[in-house]
Short mmCIF file of C-alpha atoms and ligand atoms in Angstrom, two decimals:
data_model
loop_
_atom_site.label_atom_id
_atom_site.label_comp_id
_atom_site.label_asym_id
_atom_site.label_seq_id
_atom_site.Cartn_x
_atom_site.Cartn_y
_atom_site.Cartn_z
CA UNK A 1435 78.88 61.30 29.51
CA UNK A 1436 79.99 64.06 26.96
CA UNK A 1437 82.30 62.63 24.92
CA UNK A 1438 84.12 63.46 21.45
CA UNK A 1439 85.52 60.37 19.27
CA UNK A 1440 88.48 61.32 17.05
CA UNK A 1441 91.02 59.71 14.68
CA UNK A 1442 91.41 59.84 11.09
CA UNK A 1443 88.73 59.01 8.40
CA UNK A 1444 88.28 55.29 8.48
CA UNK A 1445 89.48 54.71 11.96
CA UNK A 1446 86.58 53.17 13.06
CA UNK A 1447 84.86 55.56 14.76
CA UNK A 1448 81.15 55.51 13.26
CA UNK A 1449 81.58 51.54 13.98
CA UNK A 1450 82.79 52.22 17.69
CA UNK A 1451 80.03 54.62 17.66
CA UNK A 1452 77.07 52.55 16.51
CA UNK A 1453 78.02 50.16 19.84
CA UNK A 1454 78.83 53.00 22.11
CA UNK A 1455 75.92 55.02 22.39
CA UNK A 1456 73.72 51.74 22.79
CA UNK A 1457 75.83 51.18 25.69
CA UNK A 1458 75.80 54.31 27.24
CA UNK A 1459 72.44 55.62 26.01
CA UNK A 1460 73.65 58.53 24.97
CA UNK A 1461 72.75 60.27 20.65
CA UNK A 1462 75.33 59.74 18.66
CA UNK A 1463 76.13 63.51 16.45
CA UNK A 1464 78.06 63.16 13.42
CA UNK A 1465 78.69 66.12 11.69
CA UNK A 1466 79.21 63.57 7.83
CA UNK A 1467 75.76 61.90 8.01
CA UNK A 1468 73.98 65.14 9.00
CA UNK A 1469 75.36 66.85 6.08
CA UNK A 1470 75.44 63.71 3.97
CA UNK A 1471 71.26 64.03 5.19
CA UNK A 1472 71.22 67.74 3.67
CA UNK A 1473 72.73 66.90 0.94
CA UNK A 1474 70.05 63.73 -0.04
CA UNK A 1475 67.33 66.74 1.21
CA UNK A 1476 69.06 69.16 -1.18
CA UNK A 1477 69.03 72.14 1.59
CA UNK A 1478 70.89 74.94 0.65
CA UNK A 1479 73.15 73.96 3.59
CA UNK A 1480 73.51 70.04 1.67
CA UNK A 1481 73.78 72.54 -1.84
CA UNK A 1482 76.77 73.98 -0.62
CA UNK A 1483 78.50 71.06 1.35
CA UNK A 1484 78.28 68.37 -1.49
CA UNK A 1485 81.30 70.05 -3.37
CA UNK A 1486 83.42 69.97 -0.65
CA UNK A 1487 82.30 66.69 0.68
CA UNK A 1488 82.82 65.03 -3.03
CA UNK A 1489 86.67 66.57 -2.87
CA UNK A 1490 87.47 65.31 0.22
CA UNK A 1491 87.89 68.64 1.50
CA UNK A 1492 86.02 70.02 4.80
CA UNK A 1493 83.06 72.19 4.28
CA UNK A 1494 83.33 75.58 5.83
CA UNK A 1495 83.34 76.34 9.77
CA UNK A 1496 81.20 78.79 8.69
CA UNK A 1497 78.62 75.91 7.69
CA UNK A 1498 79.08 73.64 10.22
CA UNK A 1499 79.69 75.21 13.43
CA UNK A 1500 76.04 76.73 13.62
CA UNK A 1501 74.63 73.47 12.63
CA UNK A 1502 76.68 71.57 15.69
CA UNK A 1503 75.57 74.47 18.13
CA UNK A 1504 71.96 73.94 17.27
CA UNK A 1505 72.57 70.32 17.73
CA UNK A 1506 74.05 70.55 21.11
CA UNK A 1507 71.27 73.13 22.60
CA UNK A 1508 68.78 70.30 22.10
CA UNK A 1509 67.35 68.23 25.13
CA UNK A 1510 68.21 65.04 24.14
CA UNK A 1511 71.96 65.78 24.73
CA UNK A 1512 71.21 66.72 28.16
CA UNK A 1513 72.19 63.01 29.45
CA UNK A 1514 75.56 63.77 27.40
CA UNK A 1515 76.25 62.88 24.25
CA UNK A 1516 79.05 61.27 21.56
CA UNK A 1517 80.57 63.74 18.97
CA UNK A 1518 81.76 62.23 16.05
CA UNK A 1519 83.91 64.25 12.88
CA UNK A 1520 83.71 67.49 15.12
CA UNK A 1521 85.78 69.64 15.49
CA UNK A 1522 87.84 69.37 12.81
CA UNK A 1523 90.23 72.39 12.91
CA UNK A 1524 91.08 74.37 15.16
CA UNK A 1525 88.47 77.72 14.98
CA UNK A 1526 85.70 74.67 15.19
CA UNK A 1527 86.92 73.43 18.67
CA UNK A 1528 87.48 77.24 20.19
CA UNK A 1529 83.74 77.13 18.99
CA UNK A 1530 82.78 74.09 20.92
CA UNK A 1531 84.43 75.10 24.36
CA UNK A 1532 82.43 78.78 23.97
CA UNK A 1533 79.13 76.63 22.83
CA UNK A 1534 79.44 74.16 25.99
CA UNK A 1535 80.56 76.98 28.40
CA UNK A 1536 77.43 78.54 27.17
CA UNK A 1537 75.32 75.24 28.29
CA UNK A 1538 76.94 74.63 31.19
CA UNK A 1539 78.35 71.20 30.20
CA UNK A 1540 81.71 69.90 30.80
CA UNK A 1541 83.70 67.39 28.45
CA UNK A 1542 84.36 64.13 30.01
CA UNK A 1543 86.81 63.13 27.63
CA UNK A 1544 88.16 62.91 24.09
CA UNK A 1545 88.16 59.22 22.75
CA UNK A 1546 91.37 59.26 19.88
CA UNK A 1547 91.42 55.79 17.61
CA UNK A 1548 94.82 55.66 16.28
CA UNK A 1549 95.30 53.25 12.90
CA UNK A 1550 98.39 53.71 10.82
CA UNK A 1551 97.76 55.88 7.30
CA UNK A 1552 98.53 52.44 5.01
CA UNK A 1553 95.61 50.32 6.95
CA UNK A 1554 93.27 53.44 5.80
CA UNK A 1555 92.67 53.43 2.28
CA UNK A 1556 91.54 49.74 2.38
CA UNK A 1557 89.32 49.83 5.17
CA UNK A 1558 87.64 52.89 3.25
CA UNK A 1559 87.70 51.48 -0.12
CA UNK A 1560 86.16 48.52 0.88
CA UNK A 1561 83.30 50.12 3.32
CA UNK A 1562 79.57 49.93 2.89
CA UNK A 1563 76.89 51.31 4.50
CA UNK A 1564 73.49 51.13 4.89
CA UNK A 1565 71.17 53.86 2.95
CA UNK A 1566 68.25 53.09 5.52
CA UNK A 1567 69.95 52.95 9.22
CA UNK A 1568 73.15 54.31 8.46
CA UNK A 1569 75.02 51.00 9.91
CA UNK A 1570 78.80 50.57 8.68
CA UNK A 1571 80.19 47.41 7.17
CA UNK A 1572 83.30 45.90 5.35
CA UNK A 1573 83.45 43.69 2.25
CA UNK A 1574 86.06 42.04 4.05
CA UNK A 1575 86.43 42.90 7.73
CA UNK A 1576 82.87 43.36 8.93
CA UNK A 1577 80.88 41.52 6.30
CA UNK A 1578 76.65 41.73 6.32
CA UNK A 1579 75.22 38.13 6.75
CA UNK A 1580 73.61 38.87 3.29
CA UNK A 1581 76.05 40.44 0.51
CA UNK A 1582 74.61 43.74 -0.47
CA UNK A 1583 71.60 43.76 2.73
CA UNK A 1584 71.98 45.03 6.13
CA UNK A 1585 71.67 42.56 8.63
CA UNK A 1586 69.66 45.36 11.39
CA UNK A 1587 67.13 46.73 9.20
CA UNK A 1588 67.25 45.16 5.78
CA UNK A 1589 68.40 47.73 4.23
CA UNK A 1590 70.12 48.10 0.58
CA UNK A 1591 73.94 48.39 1.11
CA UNK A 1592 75.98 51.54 -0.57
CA UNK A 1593 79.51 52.61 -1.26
CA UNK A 1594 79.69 56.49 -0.56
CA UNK A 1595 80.74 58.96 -3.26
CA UNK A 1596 83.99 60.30 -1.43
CA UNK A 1597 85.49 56.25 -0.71
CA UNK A 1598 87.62 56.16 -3.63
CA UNK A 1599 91.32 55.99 -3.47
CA UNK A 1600 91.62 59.60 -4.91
CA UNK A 1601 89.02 61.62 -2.42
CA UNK A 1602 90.42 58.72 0.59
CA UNK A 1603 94.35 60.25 -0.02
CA UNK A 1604 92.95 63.91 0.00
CA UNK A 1605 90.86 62.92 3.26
CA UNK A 1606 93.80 61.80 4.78
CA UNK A 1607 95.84 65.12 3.95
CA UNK A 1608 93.41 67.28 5.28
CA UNK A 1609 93.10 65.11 8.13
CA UNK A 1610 97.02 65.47 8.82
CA UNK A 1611 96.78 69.23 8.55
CA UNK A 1612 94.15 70.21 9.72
CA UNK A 1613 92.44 67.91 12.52
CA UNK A 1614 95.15 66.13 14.11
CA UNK A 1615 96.81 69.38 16.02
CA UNK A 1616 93.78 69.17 17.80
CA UNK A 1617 94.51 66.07 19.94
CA UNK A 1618 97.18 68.43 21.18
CA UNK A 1619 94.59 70.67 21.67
CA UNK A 1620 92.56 68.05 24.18
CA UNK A 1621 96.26 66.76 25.55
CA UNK A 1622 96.78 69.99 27.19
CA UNK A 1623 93.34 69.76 28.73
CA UNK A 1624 94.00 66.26 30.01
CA UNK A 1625 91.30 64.85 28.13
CA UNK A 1626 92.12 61.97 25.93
CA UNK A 1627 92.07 58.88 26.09
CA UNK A 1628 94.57 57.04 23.08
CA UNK A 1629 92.92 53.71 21.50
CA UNK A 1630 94.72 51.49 19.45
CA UNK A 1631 92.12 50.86 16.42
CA UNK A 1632 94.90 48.80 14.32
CA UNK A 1633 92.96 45.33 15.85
CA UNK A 1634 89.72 43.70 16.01
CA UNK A 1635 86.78 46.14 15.92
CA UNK A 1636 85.83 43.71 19.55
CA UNK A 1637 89.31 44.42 20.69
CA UNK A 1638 88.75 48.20 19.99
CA UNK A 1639 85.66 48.59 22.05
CA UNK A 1640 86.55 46.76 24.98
CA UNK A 1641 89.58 48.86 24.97
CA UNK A 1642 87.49 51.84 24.93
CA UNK A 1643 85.52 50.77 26.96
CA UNK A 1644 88.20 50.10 29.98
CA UNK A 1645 89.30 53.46 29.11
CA UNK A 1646 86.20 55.03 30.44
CA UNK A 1647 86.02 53.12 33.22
CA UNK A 1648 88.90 54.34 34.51
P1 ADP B 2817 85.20 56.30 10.42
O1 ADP B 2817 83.80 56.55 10.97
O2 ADP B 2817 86.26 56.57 11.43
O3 ADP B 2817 85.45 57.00 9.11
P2 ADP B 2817 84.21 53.57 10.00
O4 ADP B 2817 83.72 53.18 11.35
O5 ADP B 2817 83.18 53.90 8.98
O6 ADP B 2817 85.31 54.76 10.10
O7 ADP B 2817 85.17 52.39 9.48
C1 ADP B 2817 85.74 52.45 8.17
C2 ADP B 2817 85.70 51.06 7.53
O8 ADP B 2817 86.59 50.20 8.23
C3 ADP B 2817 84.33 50.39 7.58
O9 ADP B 2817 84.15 49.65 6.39
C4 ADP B 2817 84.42 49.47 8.80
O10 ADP B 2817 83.58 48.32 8.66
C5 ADP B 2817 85.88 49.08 8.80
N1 ADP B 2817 86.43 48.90 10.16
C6 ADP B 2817 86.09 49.59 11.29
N2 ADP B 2817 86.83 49.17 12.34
C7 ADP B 2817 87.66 48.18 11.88
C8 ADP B 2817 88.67 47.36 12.47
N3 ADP B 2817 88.97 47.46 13.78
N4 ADP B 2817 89.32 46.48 11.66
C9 ADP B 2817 89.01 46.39 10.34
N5 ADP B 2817 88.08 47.15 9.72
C10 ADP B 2817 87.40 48.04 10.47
P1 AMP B 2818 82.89 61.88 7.65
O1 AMP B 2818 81.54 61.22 7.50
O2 AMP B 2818 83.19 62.28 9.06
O3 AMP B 2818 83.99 61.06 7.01
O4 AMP B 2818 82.79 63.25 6.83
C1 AMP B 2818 82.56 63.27 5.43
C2 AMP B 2818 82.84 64.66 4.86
O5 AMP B 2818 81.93 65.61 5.44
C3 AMP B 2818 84.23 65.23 5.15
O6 AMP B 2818 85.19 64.80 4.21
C4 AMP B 2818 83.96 66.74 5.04
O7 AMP B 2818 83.86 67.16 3.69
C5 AMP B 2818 82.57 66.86 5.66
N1 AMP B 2818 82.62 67.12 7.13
C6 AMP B 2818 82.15 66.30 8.12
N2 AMP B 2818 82.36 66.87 9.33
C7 AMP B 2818 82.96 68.06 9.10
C8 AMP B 2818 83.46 69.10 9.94
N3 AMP B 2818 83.39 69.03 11.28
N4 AMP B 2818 84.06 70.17 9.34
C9 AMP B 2818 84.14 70.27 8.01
N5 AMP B 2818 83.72 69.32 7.17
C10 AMP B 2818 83.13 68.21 7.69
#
């Protein structure tokens, strides 16, 4: 299946994610950990993302778009694939549609997690994640067995740079203005498929799940 997962920044979708492509065997692309990758690498790509990243604003199509077309053209995404955090405006999803008209490949559908603005800023202030595996937890909601530890790999536990109230607000913003036009965008292609993430994280993925069943 070739699927995108939307919704704003801490709507769950790197959780739903982490679930989702075990299920479905499919890679799991985010366009934040690949750069948040370059950036720990300190590529010129990671040299010029970091001070957009640490703002909360979006790095440049200009950056991204190649990186995500490279991405796509690789073999393991011939069994599909889950697109998370991409596109994010609208020049970067005329870009997709050329790139996967290019490949052949056809979206199946457009996965949109809805959570009201006021639930954000907690779930994002409060999130952790794991500097080995990447996996995402909550101090409250979705606590690690161990405080501090991941419970899959071990791993040492880490708040990210642009999870404070300040960056989370800007995040948001952006994500008003420039990102959510685009479920319009899929809406006029028929393609997506509304989620209600303001519930369990169980209760979101079975929901998705019966979604793409149907
Ligand atoms: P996104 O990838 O959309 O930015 P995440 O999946 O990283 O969001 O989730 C943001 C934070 O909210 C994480 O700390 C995660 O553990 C927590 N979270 C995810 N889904 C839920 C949920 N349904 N209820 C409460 N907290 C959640
Ligand atoms: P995320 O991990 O999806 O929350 O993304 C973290 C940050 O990476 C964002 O705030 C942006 O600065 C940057 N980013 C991730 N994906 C994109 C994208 N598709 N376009 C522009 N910037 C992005």
């Amino acid at each position: 299946m070739n699927l995108l997962i939307m919704g704003p920044p801490g709507a769950g979708k790197g959780t739903q994610s982490e679930v989702l492509v075990n299920e479905l065997k499919i890679p799991h692309i985010s366009t934040g950990d690949m750069l948040r990758e370059a950036v720990k690498q300190g590529t010129e790509m990671g040299k010029k993302a970091k001070e957009y990243m640490d703002k909360g604003q979006l790095v440049p199509d200009s950056v991204i778009i190649g990186v995500v077309k490279e991405r796509l053209a690789l073999p393991d995404c011939k069994v599909g694939f889950l697109l998370d955090g991409f596109p994010r405006t609208v020049p970067q999803a005329e870009a997709l549609d050329q790139t996967l008209l290019d490949l052949g490949i056809k979206l199946n559908a457009v996965i949109n997690i809805n959570v009201p603005r006021e639930r954000i800023v907690a779930r994002l202030t409060g999130r952790r994640v794991c500097r080995s595996c990447g996996a995402t937890y909550h101090v409250l909601f979705n606590k690690p067995k161990d405080e501090g530890k991941c419970d899959k790999c071990g791993g040492e536990l880490y708040q990210r740079s642009d999870d404070t109230e300040q960056t989370v607000n800007n995040r948001l913003d952006v994500y008003e203005a420039q990102t959510q036009p685009l479920i319009d965008y899929y809406n006029r292609q028929g393609l997506v498929l509304n989620i209600n993430g303001d519930q369990e994280i169980s209760g979101v993925l079975s929901d998705i799940m019966g979604a793409l069943k149907k």
